[in-house]
Amino acid sequence: MTKGVFDRLRSLPIARWAPLAGRITADLVKHAWSVFLLLAVGYLMGFRVETSMLELLAMVGLVLVFALAFSWISVLVGVIARDPEQVQIFGFTVLFPVTFVSNVFVPTETMPGWLQPIVEANPVTILSDAARGLLIGGPVAEPVVWTLVWAGVIMLVFAPISVFALKRKV
């Protein structure tokens, strides 16, 4: 937005939503590539999927749905930020701690008692539980449903706000 690329795209005979859809689609492709690389490196390091191919594909789909939801947060930040550095600062100071206050790196049971309820309600924790269940077995239904609920809520909140902010800016 700061270099005029978005304005040039708007001057073309394309749908108004096309640049935004293209950006979000590019993010999804990037996330799919990241998931593939993560699984490939994990395989090289000895990780083996202990469930079926269908569950592996379900995990990839679930992660991409969640990434799509979070893309709307990125769109909003990109629209309201004055420059690219502010977007990076936001990502580091707000989204990075959400990952650390989850069970991605350590089990919830090893955390202080006051932190455990926060970690258990964290959408990244729920996604992590669902992905683990789909890849190595374990409870799947509840974490998958809650991940989809979180993704839906995030999209319902941030997609309209992002589109509104974009319309106001351009």
mmCIF file of C-alpha atoms in Angstrom, residues 9 14 17 22 35-36 52 56 61 66 79 87-88 96 98 104 110 136:
data_model
loop_
_atom_site.group_PDB
_atom_site.id
_atom_site.type_symbol
_atom_site.label_atom_id
_atom_site.label_comp_id
_atom_site.label_asym_id
_atom_site.label_seq_id
_atom_site.Cartn_x
_atom_site.Cartn_y
_atom_site.Cartn_z
ATOM 1 C CA LEU A 9 -3.902 -2.802 -9.421
ATOM 2 C CA ILE A 14 -10.291 -6.349 -12.619
ATOM 3 C CA TRP A 17 -11.699 -7.738 -4.494
ATOM 4 C CA GLY A 22 -4.741 -12.652 -4.574
ATOM 5 C CA VAL A 35 3.539 -27.177 6.154
ATOM 6 C CA PHE A 36 5.054 -29.360 3.447
ATOM 7 C CA SER A 52 -3.808 -42.479 7.876
ATOM 8 C CA LEU A 56 -2.690 -36.169 7.410
ATOM 9 C CA GLY A 61 -6.518 -28.620 5.649
ATOM 10 C CA PHE A 66 -6.657 -21.549 10.562
ATOM 11 C CA VAL A 79 -4.094 -1.784 5.968
ATOM 12 C CA VAL A 87 3.503 -4.641 10.558
ATOM 13 C CA GLN A 88 6.612 -6.542 11.663
ATOM 14 C CA PHE A 96 4.457 -14.124 18.679
ATOM 15 C CA VAL A 98 0.240 -16.152 21.380
ATOM 16 C CA VAL A 104 3.366 -26.017 21.202
ATOM 17 C CA THR A 110 4.397 -28.312 33.297
ATOM 18 C CA ILE A 136 0.023 -39.311 15.909
#
